[in-house]
């Protein structure tokens, strides 16, 4: 029974309380310790569930609750306070009083109390704010703020609050309009607060804050029991963006500490922070801006809808503003200039007119995105094959497929033209870089002890620029524009094509003989050192057919540059002109004559030469004999004047000239001559007979030539021997003359040397005499100086003795007889000592003793013999 009784006893320690429910009456009392209470069978311990707002039965351990406590600088938020603002009394059971359901009050510490059933409380630490921190608060009871006690509590807390849309400049402890500030209890609010009104409490104005009743501090979203918010601290070159509930934005630049208004929030950057870096611009970079609101700056009015392109020439550092909306492309906002090296270019489209211009390098080109767009140009498959033969990469880039290989067509790899920097109507963004939002680093400067390589870039403009054609040395192209323009470009150079330009193609015959069945289509014309091979069958005067294989050397004269592309197939044109002439010339010769002189006959016809211009020893003008070709002169006009053409000033070149396209055949080579086998045998036999007779004649001539040359050799040998003897005699005479001249010269030199020796000896003797005389003069002067010195020394000794004698005389004269008589006997010793001391120099000068000199001087006086009496005779 006692155990059950103890289980029903409710024992509460100090600072503890519990709720007891009377199940019969439904009343709940608050039992506060220190207290002991025996619970009946109808009593039950309950707790208040704040979530469900219901009382639930609980065990003893769960039902006993500690007081709600708030130390100094803390406060308690109490919900459902009593009407008289009292708390349960300790040490007793407190009935439930009438509560203000739904009300909430803030109670400053230090306090500790129990809660009535239905009350809810939370202890919160007072808010200590740094200068870059703030609180966001909400008004939940405007009437409570107007009560006198609330004002007093608010003043005690040192509260300064700012309303929505209004900045507070008052200092703590001073009275300011629209602020809960005052020093007297009689002060009242000049501003009526409304429920739900948001307030900002800044750390720059209130270092410590406890809200009064009627104001609650809003915790940070997602953070439990976290109320203090950090303002945004901006450094130089930083800014932040504040956006209010109406969608208006405000841009604030550093250095500053930024507090938002109650209805404002910070806009986050892509990295999650609230700071943005100012955009750095230069002369070769800019940003594209849309004006979204009217504003005026530097005396200039800007309207909504205007578009601006701001570069570093306008401002080096750009801060966004609320009237501007930056237009970005794929998240990139900064437009950078495009590097265009020398020899390259870019196509630029005018967005308003549709005109496309070409910008050539070297340049750093910054297109204005309001009006200009960098474009590309795609080439067709035919253009790729003609302009860039056998270039697989160019073909795939422009056409989008592999290059097909045409059967039977030999592509000229020597015409390969590198790469094709193409561009299309697609907009280029590779010169278009975005502005990254820099992360604000902690601390100061960070340096490394390793070497940092300088920044380098790689210009890869292979397909981003203007279509360029590399025209090699000795080649030319014909450029045609859509407006009818035409120009011929000769190499070596790189030509940048305008957007509307294309190249004219030639179709050249490739087989021999030259026909039009198989042609090569190309845009490159070889204008120097061009060779054209041909095959032609002619018939001689005696009706023998001869097959000739010929190679023409062709140049296109530069003064007829504009005509070079007038003939589409110049190879077929050459052969069509030359075949009739060669066939007609062959009819004038027999087969023997034709075969013997086939080279001269073909050169005469092909180069349009006259008989006088065909010397037998004239060398042919080949590809490597350009100077000799230039020095030759044209013959007179023949065959409608097609054989003469001015070239390089006054010089002329020999050959057949075609004025239709400025083409000149300056040389021709016969590669092979073919005739019928039987005719060839006959010609061979005849040629052998001619060779045999020619050899016999050649042998006879050689024997005669050998004999003549031997006789000439003997004559030459005799002439050489005679010349050698004469030369030896001449050398001997010349040697004898030179020996005689050398002997005469030697004698003359010996005489001059002897004369010079006597002259030197005489000068030496004169010098010795002068030295001896100077030595005697010095000795004489030295002796005279010694005599003068001794004379001066003797004079000094005499003067010294004279002065001494005068001194003694004056001393003697100073001693009188009256002085000796008046001297006392007691002072005789002292007097004589003085006298002896005074007579000392005189005695030394005469070589006598002091006593003798003194006795001599005092002889006849009363002091005579005094020194002897005193025992000073030794002096």
Tab-separated table of C-alpha atoms in Angstrom, residues 485-850:
chain	number	residue	atom	x	y	z
A	485	UNK	CA	34.094	44.094	-112.517
A	486	UNK	CA	37.068	42.085	-113.697
A	487	UNK	CA	40.772	42.044	-112.793
A	488	UNK	CA	43.708	39.745	-113.419
A	489	UNK	CA	45.952	38.952	-110.419
A	490	UNK	CA	49.486	37.702	-111.132
A	491	UNK	CA	51.682	35.934	-108.592
A	492	UNK	CA	53.434	35.731	-106.338
A	493	UNK	CA	50.883	37.172	-103.886
A	494	UNK	CA	47.916	36.286	-101.726
A	495	UNK	CA	44.628	37.748	-102.907
A	496	UNK	CA	41.731	38.307	-100.511
A	497	UNK	CA	38.420	37.936	-102.331
A	498	UNK	CA	35.460	40.168	-101.769
A	499	UNK	CA	32.230	38.427	-100.792
A	500	UNK	CA	30.689	38.773	-104.293
A	501	UNK	CA	33.828	37.823	-106.238
A	502	UNK	CA	34.535	34.528	-107.990
A	503	UNK	CA	37.221	33.124	-110.301
A	504	UNK	CA	36.884	32.499	-114.038
A	505	UNK	CA	37.781	28.970	-115.105
A	506	UNK	CA	39.760	27.798	-118.141
A	507	UNK	CA	39.253	24.499	-119.994
A	508	UNK	CA	42.565	23.256	-121.358
A	509	UNK	CA	43.132	20.369	-123.756
A	510	UNK	CA	45.209	17.584	-122.240
A	511	UNK	CA	45.756	14.858	-124.892
A	512	UNK	CA	48.091	14.867	-127.935
A	513	UNK	CA	47.127	15.830	-130.493
A	514	UNK	CA	45.175	18.539	-128.743
A	515	UNK	CA	41.432	17.979	-128.943
A	516	UNK	CA	38.438	19.008	-126.832
A	517	UNK	CA	37.362	15.531	-125.801
A	518	UNK	CA	39.423	15.545	-122.615
A	519	UNK	CA	39.967	18.919	-120.962
A	520	UNK	CA	41.247	20.101	-117.613
A	521	UNK	CA	39.199	22.790	-115.898
A	522	UNK	CA	41.260	25.157	-113.772
A	523	UNK	CA	41.302	28.764	-112.574
A	524	UNK	CA	45.093	29.067	-112.531
A	525	UNK	CA	46.860	30.218	-115.707
A	526	UNK	CA	50.592	29.597	-115.966
A	527	UNK	CA	51.979	32.782	-117.528
A	528	UNK	CA	55.755	32.142	-117.314
A	529	UNK	CA	57.828	29.201	-118.544
A	530	UNK	CA	54.769	27.364	-119.782
A	531	UNK	CA	55.270	24.305	-121.980
A	532	UNK	CA	52.705	22.974	-124.469
A	533	UNK	CA	53.301	19.541	-126.010
A	534	UNK	CA	51.826	18.743	-129.454
A	535	UNK	CA	51.788	15.988	-132.045
A	536	UNK	CA	51.227	16.640	-135.765
A	537	UNK	CA	51.466	14.640	-139.013
A	538	UNK	CA	52.777	16.542	-142.072
A	539	UNK	CA	53.414	15.519	-145.663
A	540	UNK	CA	56.582	16.429	-147.575
A	541	UNK	CA	56.988	17.469	-151.159
A	542	UNK	CA	57.541	13.849	-152.207
A	543	UNK	CA	54.340	12.711	-150.429
A	544	UNK	CA	56.013	11.139	-147.398
A	545	UNK	CA	54.121	11.406	-144.111
A	546	UNK	CA	56.105	12.512	-141.068
A	547	UNK	CA	54.903	12.450	-137.458
A	548	UNK	CA	56.347	15.283	-135.347
A	549	UNK	CA	56.337	15.554	-131.544
A	550	UNK	CA	56.864	19.196	-130.591
A	551	UNK	CA	57.075	21.173	-127.329
A	552	UNK	CA	56.346	24.922	-127.338
A	553	UNK	CA	57.719	27.333	-124.723
A	554	UNK	CA	55.055	29.936	-124.024
A	555	UNK	CA	54.970	33.172	-122.014
A	556	UNK	CA	52.136	35.636	-121.466
A	557	UNK	CA	53.416	39.197	-121.809
A	558	UNK	CA	52.649	41.367	-118.748
A	559	UNK	CA	51.700	44.457	-120.792
A	560	UNK	CA	48.754	42.456	-122.145
A	561	UNK	CA	47.687	41.292	-118.718
A	562	UNK	CA	44.019	42.119	-119.221
A	563	UNK	CA	43.855	39.836	-122.326
A	564	UNK	CA	45.325	36.706	-120.742
A	565	UNK	CA	41.946	35.067	-120.115
A	566	UNK	CA	40.321	36.133	-123.403
A	567	UNK	CA	40.961	32.682	-124.932
A	568	UNK	CA	39.384	29.943	-122.855
A	569	UNK	CA	41.533	27.085	-124.278
A	570	UNK	CA	44.828	28.698	-125.257
A	571	UNK	CA	46.475	25.286	-125.804
A	572	UNK	CA	43.989	24.303	-128.509
A	573	UNK	CA	44.271	27.796	-129.943
A	574	UNK	CA	48.072	27.441	-130.328
A	575	UNK	CA	47.835	24.087	-132.097
A	576	UNK	CA	45.034	25.293	-134.368
A	577	UNK	CA	47.229	28.192	-135.463
A	578	UNK	CA	50.451	26.221	-135.863
A	579	UNK	CA	49.243	23.067	-137.668
A	580	UNK	CA	48.335	24.709	-141.002
A	581	UNK	CA	51.611	26.636	-141.057
A	582	UNK	CA	53.718	23.540	-140.402
A	583	UNK	CA	51.880	21.468	-142.987
A	584	UNK	CA	52.305	24.163	-145.643
A	585	UNK	CA	56.036	24.515	-144.864
A	586	UNK	CA	56.557	20.732	-145.045
A	587	UNK	CA	55.142	20.687	-148.591
A	588	UNK	CA	58.069	22.857	-149.701
A	589	UNK	CA	60.743	20.274	-148.726
A	590	UNK	CA	61.658	16.769	-149.778
A	591	UNK	CA	61.804	14.062	-147.166
A	592	UNK	CA	65.595	14.112	-147.130
A	593	UNK	CA	65.809	17.851	-146.789
A	594	UNK	CA	63.033	17.917	-144.220
A	595	UNK	CA	64.607	15.260	-142.003
A	596	UNK	CA	68.028	16.924	-142.137
A	597	UNK	CA	66.691	20.389	-141.244
A	598	UNK	CA	63.567	19.535	-139.293
A	599	UNK	CA	64.584	21.626	-136.237
A	600	UNK	CA	65.289	24.751	-138.296
A	601	UNK	CA	62.143	24.290	-140.353
A	602	UNK	CA	59.949	23.882	-137.265
A	603	UNK	CA	61.609	26.800	-135.431
A	604	UNK	CA	61.267	29.016	-138.500
A	605	UNK	CA	57.550	28.327	-138.760
A	606	UNK	CA	56.717	28.147	-135.017
A	607	UNK	CA	58.666	31.291	-134.111
A	608	UNK	CA	57.785	33.122	-137.356
A	609	UNK	CA	61.434	33.774	-138.331
A	610	UNK	CA	62.815	34.936	-141.676
A	611	UNK	CA	65.777	33.369	-143.530
A	612	UNK	CA	68.078	36.153	-142.371
A	613	UNK	CA	67.123	35.392	-138.746
A	614	UNK	CA	68.120	31.747	-139.095
A	615	UNK	CA	71.966	31.595	-138.938
A	616	UNK	CA	73.429	28.137	-138.819
A	617	UNK	CA	75.289	28.825	-135.604
A	618	UNK	CA	72.389	30.556	-133.835
A	619	UNK	CA	71.585	28.776	-130.582
A	620	UNK	CA	68.041	28.044	-129.723
A	621	UNK	CA	66.447	30.128	-127.007
A	622	UNK	CA	65.562	27.835	-124.148
A	623	UNK	CA	63.970	28.211	-120.745
A	624	UNK	CA	67.295	28.971	-119.073
A	625	UNK	CA	68.527	31.530	-121.655
A	626	UNK	CA	66.192	34.372	-120.872
A	627	UNK	CA	68.818	37.121	-121.216
A	628	UNK	CA	69.814	36.051	-124.714
A	629	UNK	CA	66.153	35.923	-125.676
A	630	UNK	CA	65.651	39.460	-124.426
A	631	UNK	CA	68.593	40.759	-126.439
A	632	UNK	CA	67.303	39.306	-129.722
A	633	UNK	CA	65.278	41.561	-132.004
A	634	UNK	CA	62.092	40.774	-133.832
A	635	UNK	CA	62.001	40.373	-137.554
A	636	UNK	CA	59.822	42.549	-139.681
A	637	UNK	CA	56.081	41.890	-139.494
A	638	UNK	CA	55.065	38.767	-141.251
A	639	UNK	CA	51.839	36.782	-141.389
A	640	UNK	CA	49.623	39.666	-140.305
A	641	UNK	CA	52.273	40.987	-137.934
A	642	UNK	CA	52.094	38.172	-135.405
A	643	UNK	CA	55.838	37.867	-134.905
A	644	UNK	CA	56.887	41.120	-133.162
A	645	UNK	CA	56.031	42.388	-129.683
A	646	UNK	CA	57.537	45.083	-127.443
A	647	UNK	CA	58.674	43.855	-124.031
A	648	UNK	CA	60.463	45.389	-121.022
A	649	UNK	CA	60.942	48.930	-122.315
A	650	UNK	CA	62.989	49.113	-125.504
A	651	UNK	CA	63.898	45.422	-125.539
A	652	UNK	CA	62.047	42.994	-127.802
A	653	UNK	CA	61.685	39.254	-127.816
A	654	UNK	CA	61.673	36.932	-130.813
A	655	UNK	CA	58.769	34.588	-131.323
A	656	UNK	CA	55.231	34.250	-132.556
A	657	UNK	CA	52.898	36.624	-130.773
A	658	UNK	CA	49.135	36.188	-130.352
A	659	UNK	CA	47.487	39.570	-129.686
A	660	UNK	CA	44.169	37.917	-128.799
A	661	UNK	CA	45.468	36.925	-125.343
A	662	UNK	CA	48.999	38.418	-125.172
A	663	UNK	CA	50.639	35.010	-125.653
A	664	UNK	CA	54.167	34.620	-127.080
A	665	UNK	CA	55.836	31.408	-128.309
A	666	UNK	CA	59.513	32.233	-127.673
A	667	UNK	CA	61.037	28.766	-128.247
A	668	UNK	CA	60.201	25.369	-129.671
A	669	UNK	CA	61.770	21.951	-129.313
A	670	UNK	CA	61.434	18.970	-131.699
A	671	UNK	CA	61.254	15.945	-129.460
A	672	UNK	CA	60.787	13.155	-131.990
A	673	UNK	CA	60.425	12.608	-135.772
A	674	UNK	CA	58.745	9.433	-137.080
A	675	UNK	CA	58.490	8.275	-140.769
A	676	UNK	CA	57.565	5.055	-142.592
A	677	UNK	CA	59.935	2.100	-142.012
A	678	UNK	CA	60.885	1.721	-145.672
A	679	UNK	CA	61.573	5.370	-146.114
A	680	UNK	CA	63.520	5.307	-142.917
A	681	UNK	CA	65.740	2.452	-144.222
A	682	UNK	CA	66.417	4.342	-147.444
A	683	UNK	CA	67.275	7.481	-145.558
A	684	UNK	CA	69.505	5.483	-143.234
A	685	UNK	CA	71.428	3.881	-146.123
A	686	UNK	CA	71.910	7.217	-147.840
A	687	UNK	CA	73.024	8.733	-144.632
A	688	UNK	CA	75.584	5.937	-144.100
A	689	UNK	CA	77.127	6.615	-147.537
A	690	UNK	CA	77.340	10.288	-146.778
A	691	UNK	CA	78.921	9.559	-143.465
A	692	UNK	CA	81.564	7.264	-145.068
A	693	UNK	CA	82.655	9.917	-147.576
A	694	UNK	CA	82.582	12.527	-144.930
A	695	UNK	CA	84.877	10.434	-142.769
A	696	UNK	CA	87.391	9.965	-145.554
A	697	UNK	CA	87.491	13.667	-146.240
A	698	UNK	CA	87.772	14.315	-142.587
A	699	UNK	CA	90.775	11.976	-142.239
A	700	UNK	CA	92.691	13.661	-145.079
A	701	UNK	CA	92.026	17.026	-143.655
A	702	UNK	CA	93.134	15.922	-140.226
A	703	UNK	CA	96.501	14.606	-141.575
A	704	UNK	CA	97.220	17.950	-143.260
A	705	UNK	CA	96.178	19.732	-140.150
A	706	UNK	CA	98.543	17.578	-138.043
A	707	UNK	CA	101.537	18.372	-140.277
A	708	UNK	CA	100.781	22.076	-140.200
A	709	UNK	CA	100.447	21.997	-136.460
A	710	UNK	CA	103.809	20.144	-136.041
A	711	UNK	CA	105.606	22.795	-138.105
A	712	UNK	CA	103.969	25.457	-136.093
A	713	UNK	CA	105.085	23.721	-132.884
A	714	UNK	CA	108.772	23.681	-134.039
A	715	UNK	CA	108.638	27.353	-134.889
A	716	UNK	CA	107.080	28.138	-131.584
A	717	UNK	CA	109.762	26.121	-129.759
A	718	UNK	CA	112.610	28.062	-131.502
A	719	UNK	CA	110.951	31.347	-130.644
A	720	UNK	CA	110.730	30.288	-127.052
A	721	UNK	CA	114.472	29.360	-126.818
A	722	UNK	CA	115.508	32.709	-128.373
A	723	UNK	CA	113.304	34.556	-125.973
A	724	UNK	CA	114.770	32.715	-122.968
A	725	UNK	CA	118.393	33.609	-123.891
A	726	UNK	CA	117.548	37.264	-124.427
A	727	UNK	CA	115.733	37.335	-121.152
A	728	UNK	CA	118.699	35.862	-119.252
A	729	UNK	CA	121.100	38.532	-120.662
A	730	UNK	CA	118.690	41.246	-119.736
A	731	UNK	CA	118.445	39.916	-116.195
A	732	UNK	CA	122.281	39.785	-115.805
A	733	UNK	CA	122.661	43.436	-116.908
A	734	UNK	CA	119.937	44.492	-114.606
A	735	UNK	CA	121.571	42.633	-111.684
A	736	UNK	CA	124.980	44.310	-112.287
A	737	UNK	CA	123.374	47.751	-112.315
A	738	UNK	CA	121.594	47.048	-109.088
A	739	UNK	CA	124.832	45.840	-107.359
A	740	UNK	CA	126.748	49.018	-108.389
A	741	UNK	CA	123.884	51.225	-107.180
A	742	UNK	CA	123.838	49.424	-103.827
A	743	UNK	CA	127.622	49.918	-103.321
A	744	UNK	CA	127.382	53.652	-104.052
A	745	UNK	CA	124.533	53.985	-101.651
A	746	UNK	CA	126.496	52.128	-98.937
A	747	UNK	CA	129.470	54.533	-99.280
A	748	UNK	CA	127.208	57.538	-99.007
A	749	UNK	CA	125.606	56.140	-95.868
A	750	UNK	CA	129.031	55.485	-94.228
A	751	UNK	CA	130.141	59.118	-94.846
A	752	UNK	CA	126.930	60.442	-93.392
A	753	UNK	CA	127.347	58.204	-90.324
A	754	UNK	CA	130.973	59.397	-89.685
A	755	UNK	CA	129.930	63.061	-90.008
A	756	UNK	CA	127.098	62.452	-87.564
A	757	UNK	CA	129.520	60.856	-85.055
A	758	UNK	CA	131.908	63.912	-85.048
A	759	UNK	CA	128.959	66.235	-84.617
A	760	UNK	CA	127.669	64.207	-81.691
A	761	UNK	CA	131.127	64.144	-80.019
A	762	UNK	CA	131.420	67.941	-80.300
A	763	UNK	CA	127.988	68.433	-78.770
A	764	UNK	CA	128.904	66.056	-75.936
A	765	UNK	CA	132.074	68.062	-75.122
A	766	UNK	CA	130.068	71.287	-74.982
A	767	UNK	CA	127.644	69.626	-72.629
A	768	UNK	CA	130.438	68.408	-70.305
A	769	UNK	CA	131.930	71.936	-70.139
A	770	UNK	CA	128.586	73.348	-69.201
A	771	UNK	CA	128.080	70.711	-66.494
A	772	UNK	CA	131.575	71.367	-64.950
A	773	UNK	CA	131.017	75.113	-64.896
A	774	UNK	CA	127.647	74.638	-63.197
A	775	UNK	CA	129.271	72.377	-60.591
A	776	UNK	CA	131.939	75.035	-59.733
A	777	UNK	CA	129.289	77.716	-59.383
A	778	UNK	CA	127.374	75.562	-56.942
A	779	UNK	CA	130.468	74.886	-54.791
A	780	UNK	CA	131.266	78.572	-54.710
A	781	UNK	CA	127.779	79.466	-53.613
A	782	UNK	CA	127.864	76.746	-50.926
A	783	UNK	CA	131.208	78.072	-49.497
A	784	UNK	CA	129.861	81.617	-49.395
A	785	UNK	CA	126.746	80.419	-47.580
A	786	UNK	CA	128.939	78.630	-44.940
A	787	UNK	CA	130.988	81.781	-44.330
A	788	UNK	CA	127.843	83.839	-43.936
A	789	UNK	CA	126.453	81.333	-41.459
A	790	UNK	CA	129.618	81.390	-39.295
A	791	UNK	CA	129.700	85.189	-39.383
A	792	UNK	CA	126.127	85.341	-38.153
A	793	UNK	CA	126.919	82.808	-35.367
A	794	UNK	CA	129.893	84.896	-34.120
A	795	UNK	CA	127.735	87.996	-34.140
A	796	UNK	CA	125.213	86.234	-31.964
A	797	UNK	CA	127.880	85.141	-29.444
A	798	UNK	CA	129.251	88.695	-29.181
A	799	UNK	CA	125.773	90.059	-28.687
A	800	UNK	CA	125.078	87.473	-26.002
A	801	UNK	CA	128.260	88.370	-24.047
A	802	UNK	CA	127.550	92.087	-24.359
A	803	UNK	CA	124.033	91.559	-22.996
A	804	UNK	CA	125.435	89.526	-20.101
A	805	UNK	CA	127.974	92.187	-19.208
A	806	UNK	CA	125.292	94.845	-19.194
A	807	UNK	CA	123.185	92.736	-16.898
A	808	UNK	CA	125.992	92.228	-14.416
A	809	UNK	CA	126.787	95.889	-14.515
A	810	UNK	CA	123.232	96.772	-13.705
A	811	UNK	CA	123.210	94.268	-10.820
A	812	UNK	CA	126.378	95.716	-9.381
A	813	UNK	CA	125.088	99.195	-9.695
A	814	UNK	CA	121.906	98.134	-7.912
A	815	UNK	CA	123.847	97.016	-4.806
A	816	UNK	CA	124.709	100.157	-2.624
A	817	UNK	CA	126.623	100.564	0.547
A	818	UNK	CA	123.463	101.627	2.448
A	819	UNK	CA	121.853	98.224	1.588
A	820	UNK	CA	124.798	96.231	3.064
A	821	UNK	CA	124.764	98.300	6.255
A	822	UNK	CA	121.053	97.902	6.854
A	823	UNK	CA	120.985	94.144	6.491
A	824	UNK	CA	120.436	92.268	9.712
A	825	UNK	CA	122.783	89.554	10.705
A	826	UNK	CA	119.882	87.070	11.010
A	827	UNK	CA	119.147	87.571	7.284
A	828	UNK	CA	122.754	87.481	6.063
A	829	UNK	CA	122.578	83.820	5.169
A	830	UNK	CA	119.438	84.253	3.104
A	831	UNK	CA	120.751	87.387	1.453
A	832	UNK	CA	124.020	85.811	0.536
A	833	UNK	CA	122.181	82.832	-0.880
A	834	UNK	CA	120.226	85.134	-3.122
A	835	UNK	CA	123.349	87.025	-4.065
A	836	UNK	CA	125.186	83.814	-4.879
A	837	UNK	CA	122.274	82.625	-6.962
A	838	UNK	CA	122.213	85.938	-8.788
A	839	UNK	CA	125.996	85.870	-9.347
A	840	UNK	CA	125.873	82.321	-10.721
A	841	UNK	CA	125.594	83.209	-14.446
A	842	UNK	CA	128.378	85.753	-14.206
A	843	UNK	CA	130.706	83.290	-12.453
A	844	UNK	CA	129.998	80.691	-15.093
A	845	UNK	CA	130.695	83.171	-17.893
A	846	UNK	CA	134.124	84.097	-16.375
A	847	UNK	CA	134.994	80.573	-15.378
A	848	UNK	CA	135.229	81.460	-11.672
A	849	UNK	CA	133.467	80.197	-8.585
A	850	UNK	CA	130.461	81.978	-7.199
